[in-house]
Coordinates of C-alpha atoms in Angstrom, one line a residue:
M543 CA 21.1 5.9 -34.6
G544 CA 23.2 2.8 -35.2
A545 CA 25.4 3.6 -32.3
G546 CA 22.4 4.1 -30.0
I547 CA 21.0 0.7 -31.0
S548 CA 24.4 -0.9 -30.4
L549 CA 24.5 0.8 -26.9
L550 CA 21.0 -0.5 -26.2
D551 CA 22.0 -4.0 -27.2
D552 CA 24.9 -3.8 -24.8
H553 CA 22.6 -2.7 -22.0
L554 CA 20.0 -5.5 -22.8
E555 CA 22.8 -8.1 -22.8
A556 CA 24.0 -6.9 -19.4
I557 CA 20.4 -6.9 -18.1
S558 CA 19.9 -10.5 -19.3
Q559 CA 23.0 -11.6 -17.6
Y560 CA 22.0 -9.9 -14.4
L561 CA 18.5 -11.3 -14.4
S562 CA 19.8 -14.8 -15.0
C563 CA 22.0 -14.4 -11.9
S564 CA 19.3 -12.7 -9.8
L565 CA 17.4 -16.0 -9.4
L566 CA 19.6 -16.4 -6.3
P567 CA 18.4 -14.4 -3.3
R568 CA 20.2 -11.1 -3.0
L569 CA 20.2 -11.1 0.8
C570 CA 23.0 -9.3 2.7
L571 CA 25.3 -11.6 4.6
P572 CA 26.7 -10.9 8.0
E573 CA 30.0 -9.1 8.0
G574 CA 33.0 -11.2 7.1
P575 CA 36.5 -10.7 5.8
K576 CA 35.7 -12.2 2.4
I577 CA 32.4 -10.5 1.5
Y578 CA 32.9 -6.9 0.3
K579 CA 36.5 -5.9 1.2
H580 CA 37.7 -6.6 -2.3
Q581 CA 35.4 -3.8 -3.4
A582 CA 37.0 -1.2 -1.3
G583 CA 36.5 1.7 -3.7
N584 CA 32.7 1.3 -3.9
P585 CA 30.8 -1.9 -2.9
E586 CA 28.2 -1.3 -5.6
D587 CA 30.4 -0.7 -8.7
S588 CA 30.4 -4.3 -10.0
E589 CA 26.7 -4.8 -9.4
E590 CA 25.8 -1.4 -10.8
E591 CA 27.7 -2.3 -14.0
A592 CA 25.8 -5.5 -14.4
R593 CA 22.4 -4.1 -13.4
G594 CA 22.7 -1.0 -15.4
L595 CA 20.5 2.0 -15.0
V596 CA 17.5 0.3 -16.5
H597 CA 14.2 2.0 -15.6
Q598 CA 11.0 1.5 -17.4
L599 CA 11.5 2.6 -21.0
S600 CA 9.1 4.6 -22.9
N601 CA 8.0 3.4 -26.4
E602 CA 9.3 6.5 -28.0
S603 CA 13.0 6.2 -27.6
R604 CA 15.8 4.3 -25.8
L605 CA 18.3 6.8 -24.6
S606 CA 21.0 5.9 -22.2
I607 CA 20.7 7.5 -18.8
T608 CA 23.9 9.5 -19.5
D609 CA 22.2 11.1 -22.5
S610 CA 19.0 11.6 -20.4
L611 CA 21.0 13.6 -17.8
T612 CA 22.5 15.8 -20.5
E613 CA 19.2 16.3 -22.2
F614 CA 17.4 17.2 -19.0
F615 CA 19.9 19.7 -17.7
D616 CA 20.3 21.3 -21.1
A617 CA 16.5 21.8 -21.3
Q618 CA 14.8 25.0 -20.5
E619 CA 12.8 24.6 -17.3
V620 CA 9.2 25.8 -17.5
L621 CA 6.9 25.8 -14.5
L622 CA 3.6 24.4 -15.6
S623 CA 1.7 23.8 -12.4
A624 CA 0.9 26.5 -9.9
S625 CA 2.6 26.0 -6.6
S626 CA 4.1 28.1 -3.8
S627 CA 7.5 29.7 -4.0
E628 CA 8.8 27.6 -1.2
N629 CA 9.0 24.6 -3.6
E630 CA 10.9 26.4 -6.4
V631 CA 14.1 24.7 -7.6
S632 CA 17.1 26.4 -6.1
D633 CA 20.3 27.2 -7.9
D634 CA 22.0 25.7 -5.0
D635 CA 21.6 21.9 -5.5
S636 CA 23.3 21.0 -2.3
Y637 CA 20.8 19.5 0.1
A638 CA 23.2 18.3 2.8
S639 CA 23.8 20.1 6.1
D640 CA 27.3 21.1 7.2
V641 CA 27.3 18.2 9.5
S642 CA 26.8 15.6 6.8
D643 CA 29.2 17.2 4.2
N644 CA 32.7 15.9 3.7
I645 CA 32.6 13.2 6.3
S646 CA 36.1 11.8 6.9
E647 CA 37.1 8.7 8.7
D648 CA 39.0 10.9 11.2
N649 CA 35.6 12.3 12.4
L650 CA 34.3 8.9 13.3
S651 CA 33.9 8.0 17.0
N652 CA 36.8 6.0 18.4
D653 CA 34.4 3.3 19.3
I654 CA 32.9 2.9 15.8
E655 CA 34.9 -0.3 14.9
N656 CA 33.8 -2.1 18.1
E657 CA 30.2 -1.0 17.7
R658 CA 30.1 -1.8 14.0
Q659 CA 30.9 -5.4 14.7
T660 CA 27.5 -6.1 16.2
L661 CA 25.6 -4.7 13.2
D662 CA 24.6 -7.1 10.5
C663 CA 22.3 -7.4 7.5
V664 CA 18.6 -8.2 7.9
P665 CA 17.6 -11.1 5.7
D666 CA 14.0 -11.1 4.2
G667 CA 12.2 -14.4 4.2
S668 CA 9.1 -13.2 2.4
M669 CA 10.1 -14.6 -1.0
E670 CA 10.2 -18.1 0.4
Y671 CA 7.1 -17.8 2.6
H672 CA 4.9 -16.4 -0.2
S673 CA 5.8 -18.9 -2.9
Q674 CA 2.1 -19.8 -3.0
R675 CA 1.1 -16.2 -3.8
R676 CA 0.9 -14.9 -7.4
T677 CA 4.2 -14.1 -9.1
C678 CA 2.6 -12.1 -12.0
L679 CA -0.5 -10.1 -12.9
P680 CA -3.4 -11.4 -15.0
A681 CA -2.3 -9.2 -18.0
P682 CA 0.8 -7.2 -18.9
C683 CA 0.9 -3.4 -18.9
P684 CA -0.6 -1.7 -21.9
N685 CA 1.3 -0.1 -24.8
T686 CA 1.2 3.7 -24.2
S687 CA 3.1 4.8 -27.3
N688 CA 0.0 6.4 -28.8
I689 CA -0.5 8.7 -25.8
S690 CA 1.0 12.2 -26.0
L691 CA 1.7 13.5 -22.6
W692 CA 2.5 16.9 -24.1
N693 CA -1.0 17.3 -25.5
I694 CA -2.4 16.6 -22.1
L695 CA 0.0 18.9 -20.2
R696 CA 0.0 21.9 -22.5
N697 CA -3.8 22.1 -22.2
N698 CA -3.4 22.3 -18.4
I699 CA -0.8 25.0 -18.0
G700 CA -1.1 26.7 -14.7
K701 CA -3.2 24.0 -13.2
D702 CA -2.5 21.7 -10.2
L703 CA -1.5 18.5 -12.0
S704 CA -3.1 16.4 -9.2
K705 CA -6.5 17.6 -10.5
V706 CA -5.8 16.8 -14.1
A707 CA -7.5 13.7 -15.4
M708 CA -5.0 11.3 -17.1
P709 CA -5.7 8.4 -19.4
V710 CA -6.0 5.2 -17.4
E711 CA -3.3 3.6 -19.5
L712 CA -0.8 5.9 -17.7
N713 CA -1.8 4.3 -14.3
E714 CA -0.6 1.2 -12.7
P715 CA -3.1 -1.2 -11.0
L716 CA -2.2 0.0 -7.5
N717 CA -3.3 3.1 -5.7
T718 CA -1.7 5.5 -3.3
L719 CA -2.9 3.7 -0.2
Q720 CA -1.2 0.5 -1.5
R721 CA 1.9 2.5 -2.3
L722 CA 2.0 3.5 1.4
C723 CA 1.9 -0.1 2.4
E724 CA 4.9 -0.8 0.1
E725 CA 7.0 1.2 2.5
L726 CA 6.7 -1.8 4.9
E727 CA 8.2 -4.3 2.5
Y728 CA 11.4 -4.3 4.6
S729 CA 9.7 -4.2 8.0
E730 CA 12.2 -6.7 9.2
L731 CA 14.6 -3.8 9.7
L732 CA 12.2 -2.4 12.4
D733 CA 12.0 -5.9 13.9
K734 CA 15.7 -5.9 14.1
A735 CA 15.8 -2.4 15.6
A736 CA 13.3 -3.5 18.3
Q737 CA 15.8 -6.3 19.3
T738 CA 18.9 -4.1 19.4
H739 CA 19.8 -2.6 22.8
N740 CA 22.4 -0.1 21.6
L741 CA 20.5 3.1 20.8
F742 CA 22.9 4.1 18.0
E743 CA 22.6 0.8 16.3
R744 CA 18.8 1.0 16.6
M745 CA 19.1 4.3 14.7
V746 CA 21.1 2.6 12.0
Y747 CA 18.3 0.1 11.3
V748 CA 15.6 2.7 11.5
A749 CA 17.6 4.8 8.9
A750 CA 18.0 1.8 6.7
F751 CA 14.2 1.2 6.9
A752 CA 13.6 4.9 5.9
V753 CA 15.8 4.5 2.8
S754 CA 14.3 1.1 1.9
S755 CA 10.9 2.6 1.3
Y756 CA 12.2 4.2 -1.9
A757 CA 13.6 1.0 -3.4
S758 CA 10.4 -0.1 -5.1
T759 CA 10.2 3.1 -7.2
Y760 CA 13.3 2.3 -9.3
Y761 CA 11.4 0.6 -12.1
R762 CA 8.2 2.6 -11.7
A763 CA 8.9 5.9 -13.5
G764 CA 6.6 5.0 -16.4
S765 CA 3.3 4.9 -14.6
K766 CA 1.4 6.5 -11.7
P767 CA -0.8 5.0 -9.0
F768 CA -4.6 5.5 -8.9
N769 CA -5.8 8.4 -6.8
P770 CA -8.0 7.1 -3.9
V771 CA -11.5 8.5 -3.6
L772 CA -12.6 10.1 -0.4
G773 CA -13.4 7.3 2.1
E774 CA -11.5 4.6 0.2
T775 CA -9.6 2.1 2.5
Y776 CA -7.0 -0.6 2.2
E777 CA -5.7 -3.2 4.5
N778 CA -2.9 -5.7 4.4
I779 CA -2.5 -8.3 7.2
R780 CA 0.9 -10.0 6.8
E781 CA 1.2 -12.9 9.2
D782 CA 4.5 -13.8 7.7
K783 CA 5.9 -10.3 8.5
G784 CA 3.9 -10.0 11.7
F785 CA 2.2 -6.6 11.0
Q786 CA -1.3 -5.4 10.4
F787 CA -1.7 -2.4 8.0
F788 CA -4.7 -0.3 7.1
A789 CA -5.1 3.1 5.4
E790 CA -7.8 5.5 4.5
Q791 CA -8.2 8.5 2.2
V792 CA -9.2 11.1 4.8
S793 CA -9.3 14.3 2.6
H794 CA -10.0 15.0 -1.0
H795 CA -9.0 18.7 -1.3
P796 CA -6.2 18.6 -0.5
P797 CA -5.8 14.9 -1.1
I798 CA -4.4 13.3 2.1
S799 CA -3.8 9.6 2.7
A800 CA -3.4 8.3 6.2
C801 CA -2.1 4.9 7.2
H802 CA -1.3 2.9 10.4
A803 CA 0.5 -0.4 11.0
E804 CA 1.3 -2.3 14.1
S805 CA 3.1 -5.5 15.2
D806 CA 4.5 -6.9 18.4
N807 CA 7.7 -5.0 17.7
F808 CA 6.7 -1.6 16.3
V809 CA 3.9 0.9 15.5
F810 CA 4.1 2.8 12.2
W811 CA 1.9 5.6 11.0
Q812 CA 1.9 8.6 8.6
D813 CA -0.3 11.0 6.7
I814 CA 0.9 12.3 3.4
R815 CA 0.0 14.5 0.6
W816 CA 1.9 15.6 -2.5
K817 CA 2.6 18.8 -4.5
N818 CA 3.4 18.2 -8.2
K819 CA 5.4 20.5 -10.4
F820 CA 6.1 20.2 -14.1
W821 CA 9.4 21.6 -15.3
G822 CA 9.5 21.3 -19.1
K823 CA 10.9 17.8 -19.3
S824 CA 10.6 16.6 -15.7
M825 CA 8.1 16.4 -12.9
E826 CA 8.8 17.0 -9.2
I827 CA 6.8 15.3 -6.5
V828 CA 7.2 17.1 -3.2
P829 CA 5.7 15.2 -0.2
V830 CA 4.2 17.0 2.7
G831 CA 3.9 15.0 5.9
T832 CA 5.8 13.1 8.6
T833 CA 6.5 9.4 9.2
H834 CA 6.4 8.0 12.7
V835 CA 7.7 4.8 14.2
I836 CA 7.4 3.7 17.9
L837 CA 9.5 0.8 19.3
P838 CA 7.6 0.0 22.5
A839 CA 10.4 -2.2 23.9
F840 CA 12.6 1.0 24.3
R841 CA 9.9 3.6 24.3
D842 CA 11.5 5.2 21.3
H843 CA 9.4 7.4 19.1
Y844 CA 11.1 8.2 15.8
E845 CA 9.9 10.7 13.2
W846 CA 11.3 11.8 9.9
N847 CA 10.4 13.7 6.7
K848 CA 10.4 12.5 3.1
V849 CA 12.6 13.8 0.2
T850 CA 11.6 15.2 -3.1
S851 CA 11.1 12.7 -6.0
C852 CA 11.7 13.7 -9.7
I853 CA 10.7 11.9 -12.9
H854 CA 12.9 12.9 -15.8
N855 CA 12.1 12.8 -19.5
I856 CA 8.4 12.9 -18.8
L857 CA 7.6 13.8 -22.4
S858 CA 10.0 11.6 -24.4
G859 CA 13.0 9.5 -24.0
Q860 CA 13.9 7.1 -21.2
R861 CA 11.9 8.0 -18.1
W862 CA 13.8 7.6 -14.9
I863 CA 13.3 8.6 -11.3
E864 CA 15.5 10.0 -8.7
H865 CA 15.1 11.2 -5.1
Y866 CA 17.0 14.0 -3.6
G867 CA 17.0 16.0 -0.4
E868 CA 17.8 15.4 3.3
I869 CA 16.0 13.2 5.8
I870 CA 16.3 14.0 9.5
I871 CA 15.4 11.2 11.9
K872 CA 14.8 12.2 15.5
N873 CA 13.9 10.2 18.5
L874 CA 11.3 12.4 20.3
N875 CA 11.7 10.5 23.6
D876 CA 15.5 10.5 23.6
H877 CA 17.7 13.3 22.2
T878 CA 20.9 11.3 22.7
C879 CA 21.2 10.6 19.0
Q880 CA 19.8 11.6 15.6
C881 CA 20.4 10.7 12.0
K882 CA 20.9 12.8 8.9
L883 CA 20.6 11.1 5.5
T884 CA 21.3 12.9 2.2
F885 CA 19.9 11.6 -1.1
I886 CA 22.4 13.1 -3.5
K887 CA 21.0 14.9 -6.5
A888 CA 22.4 13.9 -9.9
K889 CA 24.6 16.4 -11.7
Y890 CA 25.1 16.7 -15.4
W891 CA 28.9 16.5 -15.1
N892 CA 28.8 13.4 -12.9
H893 CA 27.2 10.1 -14.0
I894 CA 26.9 8.8 -10.4
V895 CA 23.2 8.7 -9.5
H896 CA 20.9 7.3 -6.8
E897 CA 23.5 7.6 -4.0
I898 CA 22.8 8.3 -0.4
E899 CA 25.2 9.2 2.5
G900 CA 24.5 10.0 6.1
S901 CA 25.6 9.7 9.7
V902 CA 24.3 8.8 13.1
L903 CA 25.3 11.5 15.5
D904 CA 25.4 11.7 19.3
K905 CA 24.0 14.6 21.3
N906 CA 27.2 16.6 20.8
G907 CA 27.1 16.2 17.0
K908 CA 29.9 13.6 17.0
I909 CA 29.6 10.9 14.3
V910 CA 29.1 7.5 15.7
H911 CA 28.1 5.6 12.5
R912 CA 28.6 6.5 8.9
L913 CA 26.0 5.3 6.3
F914 CA 26.3 5.1 2.5
G915 CA 25.0 3.2 -0.5
K916 CA 22.3 3.5 -3.1
W917 CA 18.6 3.8 -2.3
H918 CA 17.5 1.2 -4.8
E919 CA 20.2 -1.4 -4.0
S920 CA 21.8 -1.5 -0.5
I921 CA 22.9 0.4 2.5
Y922 CA 26.3 0.0 4.2
C923 CA 27.6 1.1 7.6
G924 CA 31.2 1.9 8.3
T925 CA 33.8 3.2 5.8
P926 CA 34.3 2.3 2.1
S927 CA 37.4 0.4 3.0
S928 CA 35.6 -1.7 5.6
P929 CA 31.8 -1.7 5.0
T930 CA 29.1 -3.7 6.6
C931 CA 25.9 -4.3 4.6
I932 CA 22.8 -3.4 6.6
W933 CA 20.1 -3.8 3.9
R934 CA 19.9 -5.1 0.4
A935 CA 16.9 -4.9 -1.9
N936 CA 15.1 -8.1 -2.9
P937 CA 15.6 -9.5 -6.4
M938 CA 13.0 -8.5 -9.0
P939 CA 10.4 -11.0 -10.2
K940 CA 10.7 -12.7 -13.5
D941 CA 9.5 -10.5 -16.4
Y942 CA 9.0 -7.6 -14.0
E943 CA 9.1 -5.2 -17.0
K944 CA 5.7 -6.7 -18.2
W945 CA 4.2 -6.2 -14.7
Y946 CA 4.7 -2.4 -14.4
G947 CA 8.1 -2.9 -12.7
F948 CA 6.4 -4.3 -9.6
T949 CA 8.4 -6.1 -6.9
Q950 CA 7.1 -9.4 -5.6
F951 CA 5.6 -7.5 -2.6
A952 CA 3.8 -5.1 -4.9
L953 CA 2.5 -8.0 -7.1
E954 CA 0.6 -9.3 -4.0
L955 CA -0.9 -6.0 -2.9
N956 CA -4.0 -6.1 -5.1
E957 CA -4.5 -9.9 -4.9
L958 CA -8.0 -10.7 -3.6
D959 CA -8.2 -14.3 -2.3
P960 CA -11.4 -16.0 -1.1
V961 CA -10.3 -16.1 2.5
T962 CA -9.7 -12.3 2.7
R963 CA -12.7 -11.1 0.7
P964 CA -15.4 -11.5 3.4
M965 CA -13.2 -9.8 6.0
L966 CA -12.9 -6.6 4.0
P967 CA -15.1 -3.4 4.1
S968 CA -16.8 -2.6 0.8
T969 CA -14.6 0.5 0.6
D970 CA -11.4 -1.6 0.2
T971 CA -9.3 -0.7 -2.9
R972 CA -9.4 -4.3 -4.1
F973 CA -13.1 -4.0 -4.9
R974 CA -12.5 -0.9 -7.1
P975 CA -13.5 -1.9 -10.6
D976 CA -11.4 0.5 -12.7
Q977 CA -8.2 -0.6 -11.0
R978 CA -9.2 -4.3 -11.3
F979 CA -10.1 -3.9 -15.0
L980 CA -6.6 -2.4 -15.7
E981 CA -5.0 -5.2 -13.9
E982 CA -6.9 -7.6 -16.1
G983 CA -5.9 -5.8 -19.3
N984 CA -9.3 -4.3 -20.0
T985 CA -8.3 -0.6 -20.5
E986 CA -11.6 0.4 -22.1
G987 CA -13.6 -0.9 -19.2
A988 CA -11.0 0.7 -16.8
E989 CA -11.4 4.1 -18.4
E990 CA -15.2 3.9 -18.3
Q991 CA -15.3 2.9 -14.7
K992 CA -12.7 5.5 -13.7
Q993 CA -14.8 8.3 -15.1
R994 CA -17.9 6.8 -13.5
I995 CA -16.2 6.6 -10.1
E996 CA -14.8 10.1 -10.3
Q997 CA -18.3 11.4 -11.2
L998 CA -19.8 9.6 -8.2
Q999 CA -17.2 11.4 -6.0
R1000 CA -18.1 14.8 -7.4
D1001 CA -21.8 14.0 -6.8
R1002 CA -21.1 13.1 -3.2
R1003 CA -19.0 16.2 -2.6
K1004 CA -21.8 18.4 -4.0
V1005 CA -24.4 16.9 -1.6
L1006 CA -22.0 17.5 1.3
E1007 CA -21.4 21.1 0.3
E1008 CA -25.1 21.8 -0.3
N1009 CA -25.9 20.5 3.2
N1010 CA -22.9 22.2 4.8
I1011 CA -21.6 18.8 6.0
E1012 CA -17.9 18.0 6.4
H1013 CA -16.7 14.5 5.6
Q1014 CA -15.7 12.6 8.7
P1015 CA -13.1 9.8 8.2
R1016 CA -14.2 6.4 9.5
F1017 CA -10.9 5.1 10.9
F1018 CA -8.7 8.1 11.5
R1019 CA -8.9 11.3 13.6
K1020 CA -7.0 14.5 13.7
S1021 CA -4.5 14.8 16.5
A1022 CA -3.5 18.0 18.4
D1023 CA -0.7 18.8 15.8
D1024 CA -3.2 18.4 12.9
S1025 CA -1.7 15.0 11.8
W1026 CA -4.0 12.0 11.2
V1027 CA -3.8 9.1 13.5
S1028 CA -5.7 5.9 14.0
N1029 CA -8.8 6.1 16.1
G1030 CA -8.4 2.5 17.1
T1031 CA -11.6 1.1 15.5
Y1032 CA -10.4 -0.6 12.3
L1033 CA -8.7 -3.7 13.8
E1034 CA -11.4 -4.1 16.5
L1035 CA -14.2 -4.1 13.9
R1036 CA -12.2 -6.6 11.8
K1037 CA -12.2 -9.1 14.7
N1038 CA -15.9 -9.6 14.6
P1039 CA -15.9 -9.2 11.6
G1040 CA -18.2 -6.2 11.7
F1041 CA -17.6 -4.2 8.6
Y1042 CA -20.8 -5.5 7.0
K1043 CA -22.8 -3.8 9.8
L1044 CA -21.5 -0.4 8.9
D1045 CA -23.3 2.1 6.6
H1046 CA -20.7 2.8 3.9
S1047 CA -21.0 5.4 1.1
V1048 CA -21.2 3.8 -2.4
L1049 CA -17.8 4.7 -3.7
W1050 CA -18.1 2.6 -6.9

């Protein structure tokens, strides 16, 4: 026990030193001979040592992540939630294709060094621009040490966990629609892609964007987002970043969230649902859906899948999250190149975690660019001996542990300012009382409102079923391939503004 406390003290001291340094912006710099070449073995080693593997700690114990890995892989895996066999965990934990395995520098294109010189990192100016926005929440996250997840889960063996009611204290004051918006925190990468004429380099920036969408999850293993009710919406108009985002919960069974964003440089959309599986001491979240990005300047239409997420030590110990699997990025309008990214699954005999590797390939399967790094920190292009940083995660806000592990971008998502309020439809997430109460620290009020809102949804569903009526989403429609896309009405209505003229269901 004493050794464990001593180890924790060492981690906390390292964290304190890191946080004191992280007041300086952690933006990638353009390639130069003095930047990373002294770290030829692994550009992240020194930073990883300082940062540590510090996820949101549970109140029950403070295990190191090494102990957590051993504990997890030694545990007997028990399937709790019912799911299809296609999602079963395979004994083969290799998720990479033959093309992306064992990439050597000899396989790289002869032109890679010349092409790599034009790639650079994309700085993010949002921290400066939004200095007037809030930098903390009204109240810190609640203490959840008195909640036994095991008591909840053992009473729901064989059930779909997405339908199991959890105490509101286990939530964070954001919902799934807002989580989808978080994927645009580093939209500058798409802006950069839209200004890049070389198609292989465009793919590099699109790939970095796909990876960056996971960065905000690093400190979020200890809580879950609210589930949107059917017909709930969310918008985020970011003039500083140049995009307009809106989302809607288009289906309840199965739960499907759809979103759309557009700017002068890109169009982004996706619809997503999740399958949850509980494995004794961990929970897998398997996403179903496809992400799309169009770059109008080049008529590029990229699409890619998402990887599996896993929260370890769900019952006790230090909860931590990892992502594993393979992302395939294709340009539907130009088959000249594609990208394969592998999120490497942690192994109990190897303490290296959170790593990704990948490659941009030409139409003949020849490697043009090699990518590597960590999904929560940074992505590099080139070789370990001569890397170019393409993307680096923003620094975390002060006292982020108190604010559910939110990034600065996440802290702003549920903020309701007087200018925005009259522009929003009544179905917008920011008007949802249970989520607002939790943000303000009123857990009793949040739990009461959560139960009331869920009952209202059950009542509405019953009325629809009794009258043989199918719910019709307001702002999205089904396309020919059964995916959900914008019907083009949301932003037009907002211009009037015309939401107050619409007949909305009473969601809360």
